[in-house]
Amino acid sequence: MTAVGSYFKIGPARLFVHLAVLLIVIIWLIPTLGIFVSALRDKDQIVVSGWWTAFVGSTQTVAVRLGTPDQQRQEGANYVISGNVLEGQTGRSVKAFGNRVQQPAAFDAGMTADLGDGETLQINSDGSYRYMKNAAFSPDARPRRIYVSVSAPPEFTLQNYKTVLTGEGIGQSFINSLTVTIPATIIPILIAAFAAYALSWMEFPGRALLIALVVGLIVVPLQMSLIPLLRLYNEVGTMLGQPSKTYPGIWLAHTAFGMPLAIFLLRAYIAGLPKEIIESARVDGASDFEIFTRIVLPLSFPALASFAIFQFLWVWNDLLVAMVFLGTDKDHLVLTGSLNALLGSRGGNWEILTASAFVTIVVPLLVFFGLQRYLVRGLLAGSVKGG
Amino acid sequence: MLWQIVSALSVVVVAVVACSAYFYFSNKILDFALPVSDGDVRAASRNLNRRAMIRPWLFLGPALFLLFVYLVYPVVATFILSFYDRTGLQFVGLTNYKWAIGDREFRQSIFNNILWLAVVPAACTFFGLVIAVMTDRIWWGNIAKSIVFMPMAISFVGASVIWKFIYEYRGGNDVQIGLLNAIVQLFGGTPEVWISVPFWNNFFLMVILIWIQTGFAMVILSAALRGIPEETIEAAVIDGANGWQIFWRIMVPQVWGTIAVVWTTITILVLKVFDIVLTMTNGQWQTMVLANLMFDWMFRGGGDSGRSAVIAIIIMLAVTPIMIWNVRRANRELKGH
């Protein structure tokens, strides 16, 4: 029990706390749950019922056509067309049927409906039907259209994922995102760690000023940098005869934009390492390079890991930098970019949107839940200290 | 596709090796150029001093290069560009600033930004604090915390899709598949196209950011709450304080510094918010904010670098007080060490 927790041990307030937290958890979970459930549903079902009904099954009204007159058989004085309205659909059942769109559920399953003109129709709950007439069906009559309400059990499918991974360019974007993210996570750590060491353990004029600069740059809005950098990239691109929007270009951009926070977080950690270790290594004749690679780097693993997670999440989830520095053509579109494009072009196709959203979310969520402990540690190192 | 993976991985290796090689060889060269093991003691100590002067800059070199090229230079360049015309070639003085003041869309963006700044940081901090206090005293608090913290991992675009689904509206007599409209209908209300209701739609967009950021506030405030000395709360309990009094009079004042940090961090984030507005409304139905307006002018009609630079400068001005406060705080901390 923590200090702040102890006074709550008594009283009905505890029950209230449990309920309140439960409510909050539900509110926080439900939006994501909606996406996950919908992505697994049949695309026709998504549009006819809310995702929260997915677990209890659904009832939907569909129009079907009965068999053609050439299927008729004579039974005594009557002619019968028989068949099954649920042909090829397993697990579903008919609840009601009707012959007019205004009353699509006029008759319960199993009842015999009088359709006039000496015609009767019976549809059983398993879908089998008998369509009967007291005379022969005219051979050129069009197959009759009727309405059935079909109750479907909860159904889940992976079809939506198949569609988005192969058809909507999400698979390609997934690879693009990885191509952007992995180098843009590793390179800044190395560069920032050296800088953080220099700012913590090396004496040189202007050190305090540089630390202040780094702290100040943490808050510089990204938007500031876009126009001048875009111009710079174009100039450099023309100079080198390369297109201006390349992977190395975006790696450098992400490295630089993550740099102030990286140096800030790593410096806080590295400066806190025990002085004795570093000084005794120095007395033993180790150079700064050796101290850094052999002592500081291994000891700083928790801080490096927490920054790596941060940077990974930030780069993976970024839209703005990718849109500006990598462009929006198909070969370079990252996941967030293609999801944004789908919102524009397939705004109503929730089976595509939900499955795509899940694909973009799954990697960061895995990283997040796998390494949450380090992430929290990193957050705390940067924010709480001296706050 | 396989080829792309292989090439991406090889580039990672090359980049890391090149980076390491820079640090390794630059240090080796320095040691070689300024030897200290010679018989000449005076030269050795002179070289040792020189090494100590140069080496920090070898360590800092790449980081400083990136910081200056990608952050310091652009701030200056954007400032200068804001006085030039749309192509950035013709000096036009304060024309762009005058345009901004007179532009309806710009004023709308400023208004919306102020709305965001007033609501989001306050809501995140408040919910974060309340949830932190409550989860700290139940046995499944850590699970609850993880769930509230989870949206931090989700991209703004992903979160927008999630919430767009919540706000989904279907016309006519169709069954509502958006949760919000379904609930409204359940209580006898009329379904609405929520994201196009002027003024209020801003709040529906804010909810997304609050949903994402409350976990961040919660984690940090929770750590701060644990740092409160047990005695102060015990003393208050003995003096007969109730739960509310303990919360407002003891706990909140003790974590005031941390609340300020969380508030500021989220404020900065709000000023930069771009993805949510772009994906949800693209600034339509009076939801434009500065960051999106700036992006819009960067590319609208072939791009107008002058006007978008002005908007960037406005965002920068809004951040500057926070920047100064941050630097002061860091300096105080540094002296305290």
XYZ file of N, CA and C in Angstrom, chain A residues 36 39 81 96 152 208 213 242:
24
model
N -11.178 -3.625 -33.598
C -10.700 -5.003 -33.666
C -11.829 -5.966 -34.040
N -13.012 -5.398 -37.743
C -12.076 -5.879 -38.758
C -12.238 -7.380 -38.995
N -42.257 -26.156 -57.123
C -40.833 -25.810 -57.286
C -40.242 -25.859 -55.884
N -38.336 -15.657 -40.772
C -39.623 -15.245 -41.333
C -39.423 -14.941 -42.803
N -28.260 -14.883 -38.512
C -26.916 -15.423 -38.685
C -26.240 -15.523 -37.327
N 27.394 24.595 -20.717
C 26.095 24.983 -20.150
C 25.195 25.583 -21.232
N 20.659 25.055 -25.044
C 20.189 25.021 -26.434
C 19.370 23.760 -26.683
N 19.996 13.543 -57.514
C 19.123 12.522 -56.903
C 17.737 13.130 -56.687
